Amino acid sequence: MITVRTIFLVLLGIALSSTAHAHRFAPSLLKVNEIADQQYHVVWKTPAQATSSIVLRPTWPESCEVTEASPAQMEGTGKVSSLQLRCTGLGDDGLVGDSLGVAGLGANQASAMVMVSLRDGRQYQQVLNGEQPEFVVPEEPSAGEVMSDYTTLGIEHIWGGIDHLLFVFGLLLLVGGGARLFWTITAFTAGHSVTLSLVTLGFFDYPVALVEFTIALSIFVLAVELTRRERNDLLWRNPWWLAGGFGLLHGMGFAGALAETGLPQDNVPLALLFFNVGIEIGQIAFILAVLALWWLVRKPLAPWQERLRWVPVYVLGSLSALWCIERGLEALA
């Protein structure tokens, strides 16, 4: 018979395989600024940790040639390089009507944000992926594109950040379903929405490494709370205080990923709003998926329910403890 210990070790091994990627999501960024007639400044940022041997590479019209290039520099969790392009074969409207893209997205299962700024003030942005690796610069930017692109980015970020999902999973274990779940998740949403907006709009800054450590610590505190047998203390009776307070920290983590991607300067409020909408859609989808899975397995697992109840708590505690050590050392470095 498979023991609880065996199940725990298997789940922990699977989870540990992805610890290095916890909260490391940031799509590649291709930023193109028109600086003079037929001349463009390009910033190319891509994650330092590759997921494939095929290198991600920006593409532009064949008539453009690189006249200057700086070596790549480490910046946060990514590598950044800048280039100068001279495009002599374009029309009177420059890049309008031509394609920009990123090669290798499909092989890396990655996404990239393309941002274009023209001298007349027009600005464009587009999320690229393996199915759509190129972007044709249109004559006019669309608010609808901002809404869809940043909603997609928000969904990708919450689903790419295992630490955020584990915190939400811990809240589910703490409060169960019903009204308590609704108010707890609402408090978490309110908390991270506040700091996401304030940090993104430049009202204050924060030490990234320290916030990453406290996000891991929030999961560890939640795991400790789940081990309490007497569930009648203040946090259990009012879990929304725990969710809202730690939501403030998670919002700073969301803001860090958004800062690495960038915002369209003419549509900052709209992009910020729909990035947050994307996070909420991803969060709700995760909660529904967990509840659906529990509904499917609760009857078959009923005989072992009491013995298995501690497995997810041990996984939460073990992973968060490892992240605390890893991120604590990074914060002290």
XYZ file of C-alpha atoms in Angstrom:
333
model
C 0.000 0.000 0.000
C 1.242 3.485 -0.825
C 2.001 5.312 2.399
C 1.368 8.942 3.199
C 5.121 9.430 3.422
C 5.588 8.126 -0.133
C 2.878 10.416 -1.480
C 4.415 13.348 0.331
C 7.893 12.660 -1.045
C 6.599 12.309 -4.615
C 4.636 15.571 -4.407
C 7.555 17.345 -2.788
C 9.941 16.114 -5.475
C 7.656 17.363 -8.218
C 7.270 20.700 -6.512
C 10.994 21.086 -5.856
C 11.702 20.680 -9.551
C 10.042 24.041 -10.102
C 11.339 25.934 -7.069
C 13.934 27.800 -9.048
C 11.200 29.238 -11.237
C 8.971 30.470 -8.417
C 7.920 34.015 -9.118
C 10.536 34.438 -11.871
C 8.071 35.148 -14.632
C 8.803 38.017 -16.983
C 8.245 37.889 -20.720
C 10.933 39.091 -23.075
C 10.732 42.743 -24.037
C 11.498 44.294 -27.426
C 11.350 48.076 -27.192
C 11.797 50.131 -30.371
C 12.011 53.954 -30.264
C 12.218 56.113 -33.366
C 14.982 58.662 -32.657
C 15.429 60.233 -36.107
C 14.383 59.731 -39.697
C 15.145 56.077 -40.564
C 16.922 55.565 -37.224
C 15.723 53.524 -34.252
C 16.996 52.712 -30.794
C 16.242 49.128 -29.746
C 16.273 47.637 -26.242
C 16.115 43.854 -26.086
C 15.527 42.183 -22.708
C 15.157 38.453 -22.247
C 15.199 36.131 -19.192
C 18.671 35.036 -18.099
C 17.453 31.466 -17.536
C 16.805 29.839 -20.907
C 14.256 27.038 -21.259
C 15.547 25.776 -24.615
C 18.775 25.548 -26.591
C 17.130 27.748 -29.233
C 17.996 31.355 -28.423
C 15.271 33.991 -28.461
C 16.139 36.600 -31.100
C 14.429 39.852 -32.126
C 13.553 40.330 -35.795
C 12.884 43.445 -37.884
C 12.473 44.356 -41.579
C 15.266 43.184 -43.883
C 15.970 46.767 -44.907
C 17.088 47.564 -41.335
C 20.722 47.079 -40.390
C 22.433 47.242 -37.005
C 24.831 50.191 -36.845
C 25.674 49.950 -33.147
C 25.295 47.247 -30.510
C 26.193 47.084 -26.832
C 27.061 43.824 -25.046
C 24.308 42.285 -22.946
C 24.180 43.329 -19.283
C 22.456 41.576 -16.371
C 19.487 43.526 -14.988
C 17.368 41.814 -12.355
C 16.424 38.374 -13.688
C 17.095 39.293 -17.331
C 19.799 40.167 -19.833
C 19.525 43.564 -21.533
C 21.216 44.769 -24.708
C 20.712 47.908 -26.773
C 21.171 48.473 -30.488
C 20.889 51.201 -33.087
C 19.098 50.426 -36.362
C 19.185 52.288 -39.655
C 16.248 51.419 -41.901
C 16.752 52.995 -45.305
C 14.205 50.975 -47.276
C 11.068 51.846 -45.330
C 8.225 54.055 -46.534
C 7.435 57.616 -45.507
C 5.707 56.370 -42.334
C 8.709 54.411 -41.114
C 7.898 51.101 -39.470
C 4.135 51.452 -39.983
C 3.003 48.527 -42.111
C 6.170 46.507 -41.440
C 6.759 43.612 -39.052
C 8.662 43.273 -35.809
C 8.925 39.964 -34.020
C 10.811 37.496 -31.864
C 12.143 34.209 -33.218
C 12.206 31.122 -30.995
C 9.092 31.781 -28.896
C 7.448 28.483 -29.810
C 10.480 26.371 -28.932
C 10.859 28.162 -25.601
C 7.114 28.197 -24.847
C 7.593 31.871 -24.076
C 5.914 35.190 -24.715
C 7.329 38.602 -25.539
C 6.082 42.153 -25.345
C 6.811 44.442 -28.294
C 6.606 48.183 -27.611
C 7.034 50.756 -30.389
C 7.305 54.548 -29.971
C 7.303 56.811 -33.020
C 8.492 60.428 -33.099
C 4.987 61.763 -33.736
C 3.835 60.353 -30.366
C 2.142 57.195 -31.577
C 2.820 54.205 -29.348
C 2.023 50.549 -29.865
C 2.320 47.352 -27.871
C 1.640 43.729 -28.673
C 2.132 40.422 -26.846
C 3.783 37.807 -29.063
C 3.896 34.048 -28.548
C 4.633 30.869 -30.475
C 1.382 31.152 -32.431
C 1.885 34.830 -33.231
C 5.639 35.561 -33.349
C 5.346 38.776 -35.395
C 3.568 42.105 -35.077
C 2.652 44.388 -37.974
C 2.845 47.999 -36.811
C -0.605 49.533 -37.538
C -1.399 53.132 -38.435
C -3.198 53.788 -35.134
C -2.820 52.101 -31.727
C -5.903 50.357 -30.344
C -7.184 50.545 -26.768
C -8.645 47.085 -27.314
C -5.166 45.697 -27.932
C -3.928 47.195 -24.660
C -6.836 45.587 -22.803
C -6.338 42.131 -24.329
C -2.525 42.178 -24.170
C -2.254 43.188 -20.527
C -5.061 40.852 -19.498
C -3.045 38.041 -21.089
C 0.103 39.177 -19.291
C -1.732 39.198 -15.955
C -3.023 35.655 -16.484
C 0.431 34.441 -17.528
C 2.038 36.044 -14.506
C -0.247 34.536 -11.865
C -0.035 31.102 -13.518
C 3.738 31.414 -13.867
C 4.230 32.379 -10.209
C 3.952 29.177 -8.189
C 4.500 31.070 -4.937
C 1.396 33.224 -5.490
C -0.673 30.175 -6.410
C 0.527 28.271 -3.346
C -0.497 31.171 -1.122
C -3.983 31.145 -2.661
C -4.060 27.350 -2.247
C -3.148 27.781 1.416
C -6.018 30.235 1.865
C -8.350 27.617 0.379
C -7.113 25.064 2.916
C -7.547 27.568 5.731
C -11.071 28.788 5.037
C -12.717 26.112 2.858
C -15.531 27.434 0.667
C -18.574 29.642 0.943
C -18.683 33.205 2.217
C -15.410 32.859 4.162
C -13.581 32.003 0.936
C -15.211 34.903 -0.908
C -14.233 37.510 1.697
C -10.739 36.092 2.167
C -9.934 36.141 -1.556
C -11.528 39.598 -1.833
C -9.193 40.847 0.922
C -6.169 39.311 -0.848
C -7.261 40.962 -4.107
C -7.752 44.349 -2.439
C -4.329 44.125 -0.794
C -2.323 43.282 -3.880
C -4.306 45.731 -6.057
C -3.336 48.625 -3.769
C 0.419 48.013 -3.803
C 0.454 46.962 -7.465
C -1.074 50.335 -8.401
C 1.019 52.464 -6.015
C 4.347 50.898 -7.006
C 3.584 50.906 -10.732
C 2.534 54.571 -10.653
C 5.754 55.485 -8.843
C 4.418 56.481 -5.419
C 7.093 54.440 -3.646
C 9.882 51.959 -4.288
C 10.991 48.873 -2.371
C 13.923 46.435 -2.065
C 12.991 43.649 -4.474
C 15.021 40.898 -2.761
C 13.485 41.685 0.638
C 9.941 41.618 -0.746
C 10.619 38.281 -2.474
C 11.775 36.919 0.906
C 8.659 38.191 2.699
C 6.413 36.640 0.015
C 8.010 33.255 0.781
C 7.651 34.003 4.504
C 3.920 34.692 4.032
C 3.449 31.156 2.676
C 5.440 29.707 5.582
C 3.321 31.613 8.139
C 0.184 30.333 6.417
C 1.511 26.755 6.532
C 2.219 27.115 10.265
C -1.310 28.434 10.794
C -2.676 25.363 9.011
C -0.930 23.041 11.486
C -2.878 24.430 14.438
C -5.415 21.940 15.734
C -7.343 24.538 17.734
C -8.911 26.624 15.014
C -10.461 29.286 17.141
C -7.800 31.982 17.243
C -8.014 35.467 15.773
C -6.495 34.583 12.385
C -8.812 31.644 11.831
C -11.893 33.654 12.836
C -10.836 36.608 10.660
C -8.632 35.186 7.862
C -9.199 38.253 5.666
C -6.738 40.208 7.817
C -4.030 37.675 7.043
C -4.984 37.584 3.343
C -5.201 41.366 2.984
C -1.957 42.062 4.833
C 0.084 39.560 2.883
C -1.735 40.638 -0.283
C 0.094 43.970 0.053
C 3.406 42.096 -0.251
C 2.280 39.983 -3.196
C 1.159 43.151 -4.998
C 4.752 44.401 -4.894
C 5.832 41.143 -6.514
C 3.255 41.643 -9.274
C 4.492 45.211 -9.761
C 8.060 43.975 -10.180
C 7.076 41.736 -13.092
C 5.027 44.520 -14.669
C 7.957 46.943 -14.342
C 10.200 44.513 -16.210
C 7.678 44.361 -19.043
C 6.839 48.065 -19.168
C 3.656 50.059 -19.683
C 2.446 52.065 -22.707
C 2.906 55.680 -21.622
C -0.301 56.868 -23.305
C -2.402 54.096 -21.726
C -0.888 53.495 -18.269
C -4.188 53.388 -16.286
C -5.839 51.085 -18.824
C -2.868 48.716 -18.993
C -2.568 48.639 -15.196
C -6.280 47.960 -14.777
C -6.338 45.067 -17.229
C -3.090 43.567 -15.946
C -4.860 43.386 -12.592
C -7.985 41.964 -14.295
C -5.793 39.253 -15.832
C -4.363 38.387 -12.419
C -7.893 38.046 -11.014
C -9.047 35.883 -13.926
C -6.052 33.584 -13.449
C -6.591 33.483 -9.694
C -10.300 32.633 -10.003
C -9.542 29.979 -12.645
C -7.001 28.386 -10.288
C -9.490 28.339 -7.389
C -12.194 26.794 -9.576
C -9.737 24.173 -10.859
C -8.723 23.205 -7.318
C -12.349 22.996 -6.152
C -13.286 20.917 -9.211
C -10.364 18.548 -8.590
C -11.368 18.170 -4.936
C -14.951 17.411 -5.946
C -13.662 14.644 -8.239
C -11.301 12.967 -5.758
C -12.968 13.472 -2.385
C -15.072 10.295 -2.561
C -12.284 7.962 -3.793
C -9.911 9.411 -1.165
C -12.462 9.452 1.655
C -10.996 6.376 3.454
C -7.546 8.065 3.575
C -8.750 11.630 4.068
C -7.551 11.933 7.652
C -4.089 10.561 6.811
C -3.675 12.638 3.638
C -4.890 15.951 5.060
C -1.382 16.958 6.164
C 0.355 16.287 2.826
C -0.454 19.668 1.194
C 0.426 21.452 4.446
C 3.851 19.740 4.511
C 4.431 20.690 0.871
C 3.533 24.333 1.571
C 5.771 24.442 4.620
C 8.738 22.697 2.980
C 8.725 24.763 -0.198
C 8.237 28.066 1.601
C 11.047 27.238 4.044
C 13.393 26.531 1.121
C 12.371 29.771 -0.569
C 12.909 31.690 2.673
C 16.475 30.354 2.889
C 17.213 30.946 -0.808
C 15.711 34.446 -0.936
C 17.025 35.394 2.487
C 20.564 34.692 1.282
C 19.892 36.736 -1.859
C 18.602 39.642 0.245
C 21.734 39.547 2.413
C 24.129 39.269 -0.535
